[in-house]
PDB file of C-alpha atoms in Angstrom:
ATOM      1  CA  ALA A1334      58.802  -0.672  25.899  1.00 75.00           C
ATOM      2  CA  GLN A1335      56.105   1.776  26.807  1.00 84.00           C
ATOM      3  CA  THR A1336      53.009   0.808  28.771  1.00 91.00           C
ATOM      4  CA  VAL A1337      49.949   2.824  29.712  1.00 96.00           C
ATOM      5  CA  THR A1338      47.485   1.960  32.463  1.00 97.00           C
ATOM      6  CA  GLN A1339      44.020   3.409  32.883  1.00 97.00           C
ATOM      7  CA  SER A1340      42.476   2.020  36.058  1.00 96.00           C
ATOM      8  CA  GLN A1341      38.982   3.457  35.633  1.00 97.00           C
ATOM      9  CA  PRO A1342      37.010   1.470  33.040  1.00 96.00           C
ATOM     10  CA  GLU A1343      33.925   3.668  33.467  1.00 97.00           C
ATOM     11  CA  MET A1344      33.125   7.021  34.992  1.00 97.00           C
ATOM     12  CA  SER A1345      30.162   9.349  35.055  1.00 97.00           C
ATOM     13  CA  VAL A1346      29.750  13.023  35.831  1.00 98.00           C
ATOM     14  CA  GLN A1347      26.862  15.430  36.064  1.00 98.00           C
ATOM     15  CA  GLU A1348      26.629  18.040  33.357  1.00 97.00           C
ATOM     16  CA  ALA A1349      28.565  21.219  34.278  1.00 97.00           C
ATOM     17  CA  GLU A1350      30.594  19.378  36.929  1.00 98.00           C
ATOM     18  CA  THR A1351      34.299  18.496  36.894  1.00 98.00           C
ATOM     19  CA  VAL A1352      35.759  15.039  36.413  1.00 98.00           C
ATOM     20  CA  THR A1353      39.308  13.675  36.480  1.00 98.00           C
ATOM     21  CA  LEU A1354      40.468  10.647  34.504  1.00 98.00           C
ATOM     22  CA  SER A1355      43.567   8.818  35.691  1.00 98.00           C
ATOM     23  CA  CYS A1356      46.498   7.498  33.695  1.00 98.00           C
ATOM     24  CA  THR A1357      49.856   6.055  34.678  1.00 98.00           C
ATOM     25  CA  TYR A1358      52.601   5.026  32.313  1.00 97.00           C
ATOM     26  CA  ASP A1359      55.998   3.458  32.130  1.00 94.00           C
ATOM     27  CA  THR A1360      58.805   4.247  29.705  1.00 90.00           C
ATOM     28  CA  SER A1361      62.562   4.109  29.522  1.00 86.00           C
ATOM     29  CA  GLU A1362      62.703   7.032  27.087  1.00 82.00           C
ATOM     30  CA  ASN A1363      64.042  10.400  28.134  1.00 79.00           C
ATOM     31  CA  ASN A1364      61.884  12.403  25.797  1.00 82.00           C
ATOM     32  CA  TYR A1365      58.324  11.545  24.925  1.00 87.00           C
ATOM     33  CA  TYR A1366      54.871  12.972  24.465  1.00 89.00           C
ATOM     34  CA  LEU A1367      51.745  12.068  26.378  1.00 93.00           C
ATOM     35  CA  PHE A1368      48.289  12.366  24.880  1.00 94.00           C
ATOM     36  CA  TRP A1369      44.630  12.140  25.710  1.00 97.00           C
ATOM     37  CA  TYR A1370      42.399  11.065  22.841  1.00 96.00           C
ATOM     38  CA  LYS A1371      38.613  11.026  22.749  1.00 97.00           C
ATOM     39  CA  GLN A1372      36.716   8.377  20.781  1.00 95.00           C
ATOM     40  CA  PRO A1373      32.986   9.083  20.432  1.00 93.00           C
ATOM     41  CA  PRO A1374      30.579   6.521  18.965  1.00 87.00           C
ATOM     42  CA  SER A1375      31.559   7.759  15.513  1.00 82.00           C
ATOM     43  CA  ARG A1376      34.828   5.830  16.176  1.00 86.00           C
ATOM     44  CA  GLN A1377      37.142   8.639  15.094  1.00 88.00           C
ATOM     45  CA  MET A1378      39.969   9.289  17.537  1.00 92.00           C
ATOM     46  CA  ILE A1379      40.198  12.990  18.324  1.00 94.00           C
ATOM     47  CA  LEU A1380      43.176  14.555  20.049  1.00 93.00           C
ATOM     48  CA  VAL A1381      42.102  16.309  23.241  1.00 96.00           C
ATOM     49  CA  ILE A1382      45.419  17.451  24.656  1.00 95.00           C
ATOM     50  CA  ARG A1383      49.125  16.604  24.592  1.00 92.00           C
ATOM     51  CA  GLN A1384      52.085  17.183  26.861  1.00 92.00           C
ATOM     52  CA  GLU A1385      55.800  17.077  26.120  1.00 89.00           C
ATOM     53  CA  ALA A1386      57.677  15.355  28.907  1.00 88.00           C
ATOM     54  CA  TYR A1387      60.349  18.059  29.016  1.00 87.00           C
ATOM     55  CA  LYS A1388      57.837  20.793  29.733  1.00 87.00           C
ATOM     56  CA  GLN A1389      57.014  21.153  33.401  1.00 84.00           C
ATOM     57  CA  GLN A1390      54.007  23.371  32.845  1.00 92.00           C
ATOM     58  CA  ASN A1391      50.782  21.423  32.601  1.00 95.00           C
ATOM     59  CA  ALA A1392      49.027  21.671  29.243  1.00 94.00           C
ATOM     60  CA  THR A1393      45.559  23.207  28.998  1.00 95.00           C
ATOM     61  CA  GLU A1394      43.042  23.363  26.156  1.00 94.00           C
ATOM     62  CA  ASN A1395      39.923  25.314  27.054  1.00 96.00           C
ATOM     63  CA  ARG A1396      37.968  23.083  29.481  1.00 97.00           C
ATOM     64  CA  PHE A1397      40.602  20.339  29.402  1.00 98.00           C
ATOM     65  CA  SER A1398      43.757  20.327  31.485  1.00 97.00           C
ATOM     66  CA  VAL A1399      46.281  17.767  32.642  1.00 97.00           C
ATOM     67  CA  ASN A1400      48.143  17.079  35.841  1.00 97.00           C
ATOM     68  CA  PHE A1401      51.525  15.769  34.713  1.00 96.00           C
ATOM     69  CA  GLN A1402      53.658  14.245  37.454  1.00 95.00           C
ATOM     70  CA  LYS A1403      56.803  13.040  35.699  1.00 93.00           C
ATOM     71  CA  ALA A1404      58.479  11.428  38.689  1.00 93.00           C
ATOM     72  CA  ALA A1405      55.330   9.498  39.513  1.00 95.00           C
ATOM     73  CA  LYS A1406      54.708   8.761  35.811  1.00 95.00           C
ATOM     74  CA  SER A1407      51.173  10.019  36.155  1.00 97.00           C
ATOM     75  CA  PHE A1408      49.159  11.958  33.570  1.00 97.00           C
ATOM     76  CA  SER A1409      45.575  12.692  34.581  1.00 98.00           C
ATOM     77  CA  LEU A1410      42.980  14.590  32.548  1.00 98.00           C
ATOM     78  CA  LYS A1411      40.619  17.077  34.143  1.00 98.00           C
ATOM     79  CA  ILE A1412      37.456  18.065  32.312  1.00 98.00           C
ATOM     80  CA  SER A1413      35.770  21.158  33.685  1.00 98.00           C
ATOM     81  CA  ASP A1414      32.186  22.234  33.045  1.00 98.00           C
ATOM     82  CA  SER A1415      31.371  18.837  31.535  1.00 98.00           C
ATOM     83  CA  GLN A1416      29.095  18.863  28.516  1.00 97.00           C
ATOM     84  CA  LEU A1417      26.913  16.153  27.010  1.00 97.00           C
ATOM     85  CA  GLY A1418      29.209  16.094  23.985  1.00 96.00           C
ATOM     86  CA  ASP A1419      32.054  14.967  26.228  1.00 97.00           C
ATOM     87  CA  THR A1420      30.445  11.525  26.489  1.00 97.00           C
ATOM     88  CA  ALA A1421      32.954   9.172  24.856  1.00 97.00           C
ATOM     89  CA  MET A1422      35.803   6.745  25.428  1.00 97.00           C
ATOM     90  CA  TYR A1423      38.975   8.495  26.546  1.00 98.00           C
ATOM     91  CA  PHE A1424      42.359   6.974  25.844  1.00 97.00           C
ATOM     92  CA  CYS A1425      45.668   7.952  27.348  1.00 97.00           C
ATOM     93  CA  ALA A1426      48.665   7.374  25.077  1.00 94.00           C
ATOM     94  CA  ILE A1427      52.432   7.791  25.005  1.00 92.00           C
ATOM     95  CA  SER A1428      54.631   8.255  21.984  1.00 87.00           C
ATOM     96  CA  ASP A1429      57.517   6.120  20.892  1.00 69.00           C
ATOM     97  CA  GLN A1430      60.674   8.102  20.275  1.00 65.00           C
ATOM     98  CA  THR A1431      60.708   7.021  16.651  1.00 60.00           C
ATOM     99  CA  GLY A1432      57.661   9.014  15.713  1.00 54.00           C
ATOM    100  CA  ALA A1433      54.474  10.783  16.661  1.00 51.00           C
ATOM    101  CA  ASN A1434      52.376   8.088  15.097  1.00 62.00           C
ATOM    102  CA  ASN A1435      53.904   5.255  17.101  1.00 82.00           C
ATOM    103  CA  LEU A1436      51.480   5.619  19.941  1.00 88.00           C
ATOM    104  CA  PHE A1437      50.929   3.202  22.799  1.00 91.00           C
ATOM    105  CA  PHE A1438      47.417   3.392  24.207  1.00 95.00           C
ATOM    106  CA  GLY A1439      45.792   2.429  27.472  1.00 97.00           C
ATOM    107  CA  THR A1440      42.567   0.432  27.638  1.00 96.00           C
ATOM    108  CA  GLY A1441      40.408   3.516  27.928  1.00 97.00           C
ATOM    109  CA  THR A1442      37.863   5.056  30.272  1.00 98.00           C
ATOM    110  CA  ARG A1443      34.234   5.293  29.228  1.00 97.00           C
ATOM    111  CA  LEU A1444      32.927   8.666  30.373  1.00 98.00           C
ATOM    112  CA  THR A1445      29.220   9.393  30.541  1.00 97.00           C
ATOM    113  CA  VAL A1446      27.965  12.915  31.138  1.00 97.00           C
ATOM    114  CA  ILE A1447      24.567  12.837  32.818  1.00 97.00           C
ATOM    115  CA  PRO A1448      22.082  15.622  32.031  1.00 96.00           C
TER     116      PRO A1448
ATOM    117  CA  ASP B 930      39.626  20.000   3.591  1.00 60.00           C
ATOM    118  CA  ALA B 931      39.024  16.274   3.698  1.00 78.00           C
ATOM    119  CA  GLY B 932      40.300  14.451   6.731  1.00 92.00           C
ATOM    120  CA  VAL B 933      41.812  10.993   6.764  1.00 96.00           C
ATOM    121  CA  THR B 934      39.582   8.708   4.734  1.00 96.00           C
ATOM    122  CA  GLN B 935      39.441   4.954   5.020  1.00 97.00           C
ATOM    123  CA  SER B 936      37.706   2.378   2.883  1.00 97.00           C
ATOM    124  CA  PRO B 937      35.698   0.316   3.188  1.00 97.00           C
ATOM    125  CA  THR B 938      33.890   1.300   6.390  1.00 96.00           C
ATOM    126  CA  HIS B 939      32.732  -2.244   7.089  1.00 96.00           C
ATOM    127  CA  LEU B 940      33.905  -5.598   5.811  1.00 96.00           C
ATOM    128  CA  ILE B 941      33.022  -9.236   6.460  1.00 98.00           C
ATOM    129  CA  LYS B 942      35.510 -11.947   5.511  1.00 98.00           C
ATOM    130  CA  THR B 943      35.827 -15.674   6.029  1.00 98.00           C
ATOM    131  CA  ARG B 944      38.673 -17.326   7.906  1.00 98.00           C
ATOM    132  CA  GLY B 945      41.649 -17.968   5.658  1.00 98.00           C
ATOM    133  CA  GLN B 946      40.801 -15.192   3.224  1.00 98.00           C
ATOM    134  CA  HIS B 947      42.878 -12.139   2.421  1.00 98.00           C
ATOM    135  CA  VAL B 948      41.829  -8.518   2.997  1.00 98.00           C
ATOM    136  CA  THR B 949      43.095  -5.127   1.819  1.00 98.00           C
ATOM    137  CA  LEU B 950      42.235  -1.952   3.689  1.00 98.00           C
ATOM    138  CA  ARG B 951      42.885   1.480   2.241  1.00 98.00           C
ATOM    139  CA  CYS B 952      43.740   4.860   3.686  1.00 98.00           C
ATOM    140  CA  SER B 953      44.070   8.319   2.158  1.00 97.00           C
ATOM    141  CA  PRO B 954      45.922  10.800   4.370  1.00 96.00           C
ATOM    142  CA  ILE B 955      45.165  14.462   4.746  1.00 95.00           C
ATOM    143  CA  SER B 956      46.516  16.407   1.782  1.00 94.00           C
ATOM    144  CA  GLY B 957      50.169  17.241   2.401  1.00 92.00           C
ATOM    145  CA  HIS B 958      50.678  14.584   5.052  1.00 93.00           C
ATOM    146  CA  LYS B 959      53.501  12.197   4.286  1.00 93.00           C
ATOM    147  CA  SER B 960      53.248   9.798   7.199  1.00 92.00           C
ATOM    148  CA  VAL B 961      50.639   7.088   7.626  1.00 94.00           C
ATOM    149  CA  SER B 962      50.263   4.671  10.508  1.00 93.00           C
ATOM    150  CA  TRP B 963      47.964   1.728  11.066  1.00 96.00           C
ATOM    151  CA  TYR B 964      46.406   0.553  14.326  1.00 96.00           C
ATOM    152  CA  GLN B 965      44.269  -2.401  15.325  1.00 98.00           C
ATOM    153  CA  GLN B 966      41.582  -1.813  17.941  1.00 97.00           C
ATOM    154  CA  VAL B 967      39.973  -4.949  19.298  1.00 96.00           C
ATOM    155  CA  LEU B 968      36.603  -4.421  20.956  1.00 92.00           C
ATOM    156  CA  GLY B 969      37.026  -3.097  24.479  1.00 89.00           C
ATOM    157  CA  GLN B 970      40.732  -2.317  24.067  1.00 92.00           C
ATOM    158  CA  GLY B 971      42.874   0.616  23.081  1.00 94.00           C
ATOM    159  CA  PRO B 972      44.410   0.783  19.604  1.00 95.00           C
ATOM    160  CA  GLN B 973      47.584  -1.227  19.012  1.00 95.00           C
ATOM    161  CA  PHE B 974      50.269   0.041  16.659  1.00 93.00           C
ATOM    162  CA  ILE B 975      50.843  -2.084  13.549  1.00 95.00           C
ATOM    163  CA  PHE B 976      52.928  -0.056  11.060  1.00 92.00           C
ATOM    164  CA  GLN B 977      54.189   3.420  10.297  1.00 91.00           C
ATOM    165  CA  TYR B 978      55.221   4.585   6.830  1.00 93.00           C
ATOM    166  CA  TYR B 979      56.899   7.840   5.929  1.00 91.00           C
ATOM    167  CA  GLU B 980      57.890   8.854   2.417  1.00 91.00           C
ATOM    168  CA  LYS B 981      57.005   5.336   1.242  1.00 91.00           C
ATOM    169  CA  GLU B 982      59.424   3.670   3.665  1.00 91.00           C
ATOM    170  CA  GLU B 983      58.536   1.607   6.704  1.00 91.00           C
ATOM    171  CA  ARG B 984      59.557   3.528   9.822  1.00 88.00           C
ATOM    172  CA  GLY B 985      58.069   1.337  12.502  1.00 87.00           C
ATOM    173  CA  ARG B 986      56.486  -2.040  13.044  1.00 90.00           C
ATOM    174  CA  GLY B 987      54.487  -3.287  16.003  1.00 90.00           C
ATOM    175  CA  ASN B 988      54.286  -6.790  17.385  1.00 92.00           C
ATOM    176  CA  PHE B 989      52.138  -8.357  14.670  1.00 96.00           C
ATOM    177  CA  PRO B 990      52.730 -11.550  12.648  1.00 97.00           C
ATOM    178  CA  ASP B 991      54.036 -11.555   9.091  1.00 96.00           C
ATOM    179  CA  ARG B 992      50.477 -12.081   7.855  1.00 98.00           C
ATOM    180  CA  PHE B 993      50.187  -8.312   8.241  1.00 98.00           C
ATOM    181  CA  SER B 994      51.870  -6.149   5.634  1.00 97.00           C
ATOM    182  CA  ALA B 995      51.492  -2.628   4.341  1.00 97.00           C
ATOM    183  CA  ARG B 996      52.777  -0.240   1.769  1.00 96.00           C
ATOM    184  CA  GLN B 997      52.630   3.441   0.940  1.00 97.00           C
ATOM    185  CA  PHE B 998      52.177   4.776  -2.554  1.00 97.00           C
ATOM    186  CA  PRO B 999      53.770   7.816  -4.267  1.00 95.00           C
ATOM    187  CA  ASN B1000      50.624   9.851  -3.476  1.00 95.00           C
ATOM    188  CA  TYR B1001      51.120   8.884   0.222  1.00 96.00           C
ATOM    189  CA  SER B1002      47.989   6.763   0.398  1.00 97.00           C
ATOM    190  CA  SER B1003      48.446   3.403   2.034  1.00 97.00           C
ATOM    191  CA  GLU B1004      47.190  -0.151   2.045  1.00 98.00           C
ATOM    192  CA  LEU B1005      47.133  -2.632   4.900  1.00 98.00           C
ATOM    193  CA  ASN B1006      47.032  -6.275   3.852  1.00 98.00           C
ATOM    194  CA  VAL B1007      46.197  -9.205   6.064  1.00 98.00           C
ATOM    195  CA  ASN B1008      46.611 -12.768   4.808  1.00 97.00           C
ATOM    196  CA  ALA B1009      45.142 -16.008   6.133  1.00 98.00           C
ATOM    197  CA  LEU B1010      42.571 -14.236   8.276  1.00 98.00           C
ATOM    198  CA  LEU B1011      41.853 -15.542  11.757  1.00 98.00           C
ATOM    199  CA  LEU B1012      38.801 -14.924  13.909  1.00 97.00           C
ATOM    200  CA  GLY B1013      41.055 -12.903  16.198  1.00 97.00           C
ATOM    201  CA  ASP B1014      41.734 -10.420  13.409  1.00 98.00           C
ATOM    202  CA  SER B1015      38.211  -9.081  13.852  1.00 98.00           C
ATOM    203  CA  ALA B1016      38.710  -5.484  14.932  1.00 98.00           C
ATOM    204  CA  LEU B1017      38.472  -1.831  14.020  1.00 97.00           C
ATOM    205  CA  TYR B1018      41.487  -0.874  11.903  1.00 98.00           C
ATOM    206  CA  LEU B1019      42.456   2.761  12.240  1.00 97.00           C
ATOM    207  CA  CYS B1020      44.671   4.814   9.993  1.00 96.00           C
ATOM    208  CA  ALA B1021      46.394   7.983  11.160  1.00 94.00           C
ATOM    209  CA  SER B1022      48.281  10.566   9.145  1.00 93.00           C
ATOM    210  CA  SER B1023      50.680  13.359  10.047  1.00 89.00           C
ATOM    211  CA  LEU B1024      52.888  15.883   8.294  1.00 87.00           C
ATOM    212  CA  GLY B1025      56.109  14.374   9.540  1.00 80.00           C
ATOM    213  CA  TRP B1026      57.152  11.267  11.363  1.00 73.00           C
ATOM    214  CA  ASN B1027      58.563  12.659  14.593  1.00 71.00           C
ATOM    215  CA  MET B1028      56.954  13.390  17.931  1.00 65.00           C
ATOM    216  CA  ASN B1029      56.384  17.048  17.167  1.00 69.00           C
ATOM    217  CA  THR B1030      53.678  16.441  14.592  1.00 76.00           C
ATOM    218  CA  GLU B1031      50.078  15.697  15.461  1.00 83.00           C
ATOM    219  CA  ALA B1032      48.456  12.495  14.238  1.00 87.00           C
ATOM    220  CA  PHE B1033      44.962  12.695  12.756  1.00 92.00           C
ATOM    221  CA  PHE B1034      42.836   9.562  12.683  1.00 94.00           C
ATOM    222  CA  GLY B1035      40.292   8.284  10.228  1.00 95.00           C
ATOM    223  CA  GLN B1036      37.009   6.690  11.237  1.00 94.00           C
ATOM    224  CA  GLY B1037      38.349   3.206  10.706  1.00 95.00           C
ATOM    225  CA  THR B1038      37.384   0.030   8.928  1.00 97.00           C
ATOM    226  CA  ARG B1039      35.378  -2.484  10.935  1.00 97.00           C
ATOM    227  CA  LEU B1040      36.588  -5.954   9.909  1.00 98.00           C
ATOM    228  CA  THR B1041      34.588  -8.998  10.944  1.00 98.00           C
ATOM    229  CA  VAL B1042      36.059 -12.443  10.312  1.00 98.00           C
ATOM    230  CA  VAL B1043      33.567 -15.322  10.398  1.00 97.00           C
TER     231      VAL B1043
END
């Protein structure tokens, strides 16, 4: 069974600064995907970035990048040039091998961007 | 294009009652999954359906059931509601059912059991 641990319940960052959110996971699967989702107050989960375990190169999406350490089972999210719109809950998730929609989520990190 | 739509947005039920939640996937998406998100927690996987067949089931009691219709919309049913069933229920759709396809979430149905 997959498990995801997010050890930072809350974090804050000044606007335009950089922040890193931590995530560790455990799985017995050989192939899997890792995800970071953002959930603003509107409640809709929005995919921020994803990483396939077989790819060694860290994924990047504009201001968002990950540090994927497969051996350590670590998957942190770095947000550069933080913006007020980045304020939200951030969830780390891992996929089940049976399908992209079988996601196992962590408990989330509440990020607040301070003007 | 419309995203994943869920109805109703909010719902209040009494313990012991039955509830049906509905989800319409993005046009062309054939896979629908359901998640339960209790306040302060991450979403927990309940069911996945693809092409009207159940493809996955999370660790939930038999009071929870679901189905997918020929138009790929889906219903989640919960019988004999308990106070602990109070949560945000999220639906996600994707083109396929494997790891290579991105899941898109709806805004959820907030269920309160009193």
